[in-house]
mmCIF file of C-alpha atoms in Angstrom:
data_model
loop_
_atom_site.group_PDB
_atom_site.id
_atom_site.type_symbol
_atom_site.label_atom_id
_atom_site.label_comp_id
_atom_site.label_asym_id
_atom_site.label_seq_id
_atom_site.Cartn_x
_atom_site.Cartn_y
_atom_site.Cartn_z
ATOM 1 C CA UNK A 6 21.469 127.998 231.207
ATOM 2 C CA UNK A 7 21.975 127.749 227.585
ATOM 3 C CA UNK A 8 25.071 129.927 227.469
ATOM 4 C CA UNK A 9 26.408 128.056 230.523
ATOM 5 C CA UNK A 10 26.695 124.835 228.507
ATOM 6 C CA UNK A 11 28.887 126.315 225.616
ATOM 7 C CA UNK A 12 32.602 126.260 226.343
ATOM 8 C CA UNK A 13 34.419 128.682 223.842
ATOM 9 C CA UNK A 14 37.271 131.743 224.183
ATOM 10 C CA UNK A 15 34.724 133.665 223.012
ATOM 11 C CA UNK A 16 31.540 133.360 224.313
ATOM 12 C CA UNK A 17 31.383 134.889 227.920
ATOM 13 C CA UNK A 18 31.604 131.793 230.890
ATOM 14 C CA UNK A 19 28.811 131.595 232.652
ATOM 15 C CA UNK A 20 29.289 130.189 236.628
ATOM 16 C CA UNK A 21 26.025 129.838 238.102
ATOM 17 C CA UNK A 22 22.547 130.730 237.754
ATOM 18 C CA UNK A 23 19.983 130.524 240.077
ATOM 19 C CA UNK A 24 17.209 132.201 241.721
ATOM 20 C CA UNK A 25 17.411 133.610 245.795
ATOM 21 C CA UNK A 26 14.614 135.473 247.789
ATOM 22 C CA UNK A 27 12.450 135.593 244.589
ATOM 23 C CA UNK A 28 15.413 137.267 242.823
ATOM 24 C CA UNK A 29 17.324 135.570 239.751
ATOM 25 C CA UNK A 30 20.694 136.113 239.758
ATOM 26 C CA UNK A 31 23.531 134.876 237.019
ATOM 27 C CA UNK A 32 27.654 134.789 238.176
ATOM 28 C CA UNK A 33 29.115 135.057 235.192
ATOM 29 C CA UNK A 34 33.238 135.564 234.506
ATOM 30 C CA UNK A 35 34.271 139.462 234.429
ATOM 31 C CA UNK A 36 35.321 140.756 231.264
ATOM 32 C CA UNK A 37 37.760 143.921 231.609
ATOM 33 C CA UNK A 38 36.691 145.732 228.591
ATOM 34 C CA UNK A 39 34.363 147.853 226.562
ATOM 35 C CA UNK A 40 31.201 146.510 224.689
ATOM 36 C CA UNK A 41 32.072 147.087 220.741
ATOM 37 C CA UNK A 42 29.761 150.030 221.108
ATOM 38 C CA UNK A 43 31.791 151.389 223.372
ATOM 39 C CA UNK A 44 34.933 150.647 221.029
ATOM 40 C CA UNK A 45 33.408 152.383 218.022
ATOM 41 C CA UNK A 46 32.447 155.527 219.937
ATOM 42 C CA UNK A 47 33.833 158.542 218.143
ATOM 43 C CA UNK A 48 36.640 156.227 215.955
ATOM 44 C CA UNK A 49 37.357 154.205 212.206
ATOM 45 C CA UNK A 50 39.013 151.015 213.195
ATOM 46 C CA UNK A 51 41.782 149.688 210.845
ATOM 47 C CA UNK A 52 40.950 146.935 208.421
ATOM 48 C CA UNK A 53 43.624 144.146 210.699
ATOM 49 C CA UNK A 54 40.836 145.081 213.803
ATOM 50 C CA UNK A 55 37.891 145.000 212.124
ATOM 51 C CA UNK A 56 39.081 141.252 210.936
ATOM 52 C CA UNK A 57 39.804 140.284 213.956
ATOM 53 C CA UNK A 58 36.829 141.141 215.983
ATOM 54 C CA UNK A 59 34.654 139.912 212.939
ATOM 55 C CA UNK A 60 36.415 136.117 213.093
ATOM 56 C CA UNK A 61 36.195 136.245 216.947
ATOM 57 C CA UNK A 62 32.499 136.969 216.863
ATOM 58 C CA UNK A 63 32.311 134.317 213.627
ATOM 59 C CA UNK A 64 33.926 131.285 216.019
ATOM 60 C CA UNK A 65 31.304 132.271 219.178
ATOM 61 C CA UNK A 66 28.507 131.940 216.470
ATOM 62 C CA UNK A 67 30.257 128.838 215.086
ATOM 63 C CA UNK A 68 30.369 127.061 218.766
ATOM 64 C CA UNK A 69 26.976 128.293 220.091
ATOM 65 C CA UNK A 70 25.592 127.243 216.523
ATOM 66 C CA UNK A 71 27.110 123.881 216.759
ATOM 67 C CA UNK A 72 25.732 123.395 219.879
ATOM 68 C CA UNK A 73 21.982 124.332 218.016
ATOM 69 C CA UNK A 74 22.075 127.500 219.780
ATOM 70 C CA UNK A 75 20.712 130.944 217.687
ATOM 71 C CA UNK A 76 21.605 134.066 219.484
ATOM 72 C CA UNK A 77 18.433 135.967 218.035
ATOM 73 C CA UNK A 78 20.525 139.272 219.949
ATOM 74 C CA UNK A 79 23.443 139.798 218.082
ATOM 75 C CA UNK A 80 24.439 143.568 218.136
ATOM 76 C CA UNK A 81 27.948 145.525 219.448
ATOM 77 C CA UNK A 82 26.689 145.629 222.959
ATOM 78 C CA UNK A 83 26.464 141.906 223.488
ATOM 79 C CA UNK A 84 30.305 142.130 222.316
ATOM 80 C CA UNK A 85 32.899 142.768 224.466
ATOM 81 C CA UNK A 86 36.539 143.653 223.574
ATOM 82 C CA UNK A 87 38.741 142.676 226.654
ATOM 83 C CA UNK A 88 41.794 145.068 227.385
ATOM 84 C CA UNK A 89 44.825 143.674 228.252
ATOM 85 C CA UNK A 90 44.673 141.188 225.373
ATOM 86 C CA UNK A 91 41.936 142.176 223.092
ATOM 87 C CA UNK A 92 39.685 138.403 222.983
ATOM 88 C CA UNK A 93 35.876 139.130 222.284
ATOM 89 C CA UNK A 94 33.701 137.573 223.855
ATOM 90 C CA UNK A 95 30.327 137.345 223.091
ATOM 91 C CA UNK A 96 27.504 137.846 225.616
ATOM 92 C CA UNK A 97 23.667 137.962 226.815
ATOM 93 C CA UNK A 98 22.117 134.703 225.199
ATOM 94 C CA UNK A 99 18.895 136.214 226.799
ATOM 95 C CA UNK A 100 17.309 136.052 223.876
ATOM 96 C CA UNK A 101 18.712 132.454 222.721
ATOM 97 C CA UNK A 102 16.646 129.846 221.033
ATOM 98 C CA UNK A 103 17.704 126.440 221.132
ATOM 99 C CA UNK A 104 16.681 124.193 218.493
ATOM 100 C CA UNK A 105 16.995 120.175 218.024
ATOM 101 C CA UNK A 106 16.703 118.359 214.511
ATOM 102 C CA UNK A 107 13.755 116.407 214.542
ATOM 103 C CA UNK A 108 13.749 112.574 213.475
ATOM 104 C CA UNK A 109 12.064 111.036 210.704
ATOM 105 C CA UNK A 110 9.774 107.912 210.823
ATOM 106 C CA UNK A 111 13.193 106.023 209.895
ATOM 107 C CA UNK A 112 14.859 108.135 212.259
ATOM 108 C CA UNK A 113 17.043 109.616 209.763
ATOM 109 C CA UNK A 114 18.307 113.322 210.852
ATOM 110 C CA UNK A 115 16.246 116.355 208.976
ATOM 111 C CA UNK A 116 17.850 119.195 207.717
ATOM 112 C CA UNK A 117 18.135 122.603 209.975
ATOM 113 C CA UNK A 118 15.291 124.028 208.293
ATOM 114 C CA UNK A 119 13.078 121.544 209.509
ATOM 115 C CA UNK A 120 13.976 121.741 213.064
ATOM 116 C CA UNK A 121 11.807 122.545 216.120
ATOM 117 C CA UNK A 122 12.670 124.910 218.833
ATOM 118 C CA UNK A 123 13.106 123.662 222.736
ATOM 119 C CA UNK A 124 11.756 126.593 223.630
ATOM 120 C CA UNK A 125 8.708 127.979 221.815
ATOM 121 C CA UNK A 126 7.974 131.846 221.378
ATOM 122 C CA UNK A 127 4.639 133.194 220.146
ATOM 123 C CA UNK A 128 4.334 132.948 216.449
ATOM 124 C CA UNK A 129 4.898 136.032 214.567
ATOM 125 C CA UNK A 130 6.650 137.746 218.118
ATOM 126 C CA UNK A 131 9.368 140.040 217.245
ATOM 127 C CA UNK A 132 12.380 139.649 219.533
ATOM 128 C CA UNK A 133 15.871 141.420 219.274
ATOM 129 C CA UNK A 134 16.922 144.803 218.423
ATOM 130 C CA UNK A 135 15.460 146.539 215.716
ATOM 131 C CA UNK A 136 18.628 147.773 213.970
ATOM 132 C CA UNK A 137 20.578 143.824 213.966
ATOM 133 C CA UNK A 138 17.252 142.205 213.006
ATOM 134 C CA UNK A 139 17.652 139.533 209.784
ATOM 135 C CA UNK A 140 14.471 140.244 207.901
ATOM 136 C CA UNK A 141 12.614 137.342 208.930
ATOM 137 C CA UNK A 142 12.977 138.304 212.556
ATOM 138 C CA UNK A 143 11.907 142.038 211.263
ATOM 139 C CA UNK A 144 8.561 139.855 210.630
ATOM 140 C CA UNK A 145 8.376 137.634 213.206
ATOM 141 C CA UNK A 146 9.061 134.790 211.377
ATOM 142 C CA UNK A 147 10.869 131.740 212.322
ATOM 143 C CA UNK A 148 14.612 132.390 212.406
ATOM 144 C CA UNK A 149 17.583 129.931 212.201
ATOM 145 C CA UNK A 150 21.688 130.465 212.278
ATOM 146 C CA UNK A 151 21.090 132.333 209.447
ATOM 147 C CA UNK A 152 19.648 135.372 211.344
ATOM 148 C CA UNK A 153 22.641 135.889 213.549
ATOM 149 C CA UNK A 154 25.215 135.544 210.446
ATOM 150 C CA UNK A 155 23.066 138.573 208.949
ATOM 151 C CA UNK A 156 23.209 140.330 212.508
ATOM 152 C CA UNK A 157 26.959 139.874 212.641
ATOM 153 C CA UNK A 158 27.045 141.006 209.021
ATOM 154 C CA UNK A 159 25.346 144.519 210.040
ATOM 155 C CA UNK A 160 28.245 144.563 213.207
ATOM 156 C CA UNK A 161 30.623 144.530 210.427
ATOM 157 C CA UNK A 162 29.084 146.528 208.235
ATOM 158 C CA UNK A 163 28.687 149.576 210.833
ATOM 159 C CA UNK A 164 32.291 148.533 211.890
ATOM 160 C CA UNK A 165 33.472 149.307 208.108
ATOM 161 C CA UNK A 166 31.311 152.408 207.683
ATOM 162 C CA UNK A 167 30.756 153.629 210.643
ATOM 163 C CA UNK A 168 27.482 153.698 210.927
ATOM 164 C CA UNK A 169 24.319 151.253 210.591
ATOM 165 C CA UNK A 170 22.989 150.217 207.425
ATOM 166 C CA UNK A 171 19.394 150.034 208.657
ATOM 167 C CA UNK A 172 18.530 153.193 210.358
ATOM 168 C CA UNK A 173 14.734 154.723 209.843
ATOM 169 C CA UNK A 174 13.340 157.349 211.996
ATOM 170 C CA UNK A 175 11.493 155.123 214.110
ATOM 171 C CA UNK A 176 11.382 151.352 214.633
ATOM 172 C CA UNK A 177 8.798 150.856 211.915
ATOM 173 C CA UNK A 178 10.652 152.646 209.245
ATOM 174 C CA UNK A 179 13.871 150.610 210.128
ATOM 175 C CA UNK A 180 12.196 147.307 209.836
ATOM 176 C CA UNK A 181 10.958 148.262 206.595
ATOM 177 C CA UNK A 182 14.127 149.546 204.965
ATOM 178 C CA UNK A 183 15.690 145.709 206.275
ATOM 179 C CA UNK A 184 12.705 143.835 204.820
ATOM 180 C CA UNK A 185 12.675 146.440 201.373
ATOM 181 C CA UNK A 186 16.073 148.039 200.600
ATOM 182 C CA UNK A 187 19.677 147.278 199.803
ATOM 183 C CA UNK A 188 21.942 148.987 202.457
ATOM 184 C CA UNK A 189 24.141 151.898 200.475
ATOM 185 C CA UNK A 190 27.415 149.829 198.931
ATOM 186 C CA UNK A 191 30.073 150.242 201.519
ATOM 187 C CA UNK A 192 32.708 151.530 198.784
ATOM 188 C CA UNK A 193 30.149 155.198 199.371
ATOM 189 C CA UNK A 194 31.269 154.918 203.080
ATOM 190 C CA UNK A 195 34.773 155.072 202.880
ATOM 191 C CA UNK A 196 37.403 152.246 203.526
ATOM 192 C CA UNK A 197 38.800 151.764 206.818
ATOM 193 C CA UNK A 198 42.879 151.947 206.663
#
């Protein structure tokens, strides 16, 4: 439902949602493509690609976050590349949180960082993927547009290098080279042409 009420090139049109015979079901538009995992497999994209798939994920974010919409989920499988004309579009707000500024006793609008969410999660719950995780989600703290610009920023990252900038040997390890260390300086993994 929250994806369904965001109308951008880039984030994937939702139809209808609904449940039927105790199943839930979502008819959503089909994207000919490959997920950006898909599209990294085995290749170095060229500088001009990399670009472009980095502003077209930047003007989902910019729409959904407009909208007070945080992905919490943003990783190269919730991106898809269309073929026949190359648009991303940006998928799976499973994990979205909603938020809604709050009003002061003069009903004033507070800043971001004092808003509430629509939809509450337990408090120090970790949710997203390990590897994409800002370090505050790494914690289980409370997250804000800020977390998916750092996701977004390890897509591009791993889009440059090719390969993540967070990776420990287990899910623990990761979490605490994102909360502790400084990803190796991209310059050490080679420019893309």
């Amino acid at each position: 439902k929250v994806a369904s009420s965001l109308n951008q090139p880039n984030i994937l049109t939702i139809y209808e949602s609904g449940e039927v015979d105790n199943l839930t079901y979502i008819a959503a538009e089909f994207i000919d493509g490959d997920t950006l995992r898909d599209h990294l497999r085995n290749k170095r994209l060229k500088l001009g690609e990399i670009l472009d798939i980095s502003i077209q994920m930047l003007a989902a974010l910019d729409a959904a976050h407009e909208a007070r919409i945080i992905h919490r989920d943003m990783k190269p499988d919730n991106v898809m590349i269309r073929r026949r004309d190359h648009v991303v579009k940006v998928l799976d707000f499973g994990l979205a949180k909603v938020t809604e500024k709050k009003k002061t006793a003069s009903d004033e609008p507070i800043t971001h960082e004092e808003s509430i969410t629509e939809f509450k999660t337990a408090p120090g719950q970790i949710m997203g993927t390990v590897n994409y995780m800002s370090p505050e989600q790494a914690q289980g703290k409370p997250v804000d547009v800020r977390s998916d610009i750092w996701s977004t920023g390890v897509i591009i990252y791993e889009m440059v290098a090719g390969l993540k900038p967070f990776q420990g040997t287990t899910s623990a390890h990761t979490i605490v080279q994102i909360i502790e260390k400084e990803p190796a300086p991209l310059a050490h993994a080679g420019a893309p042409n």
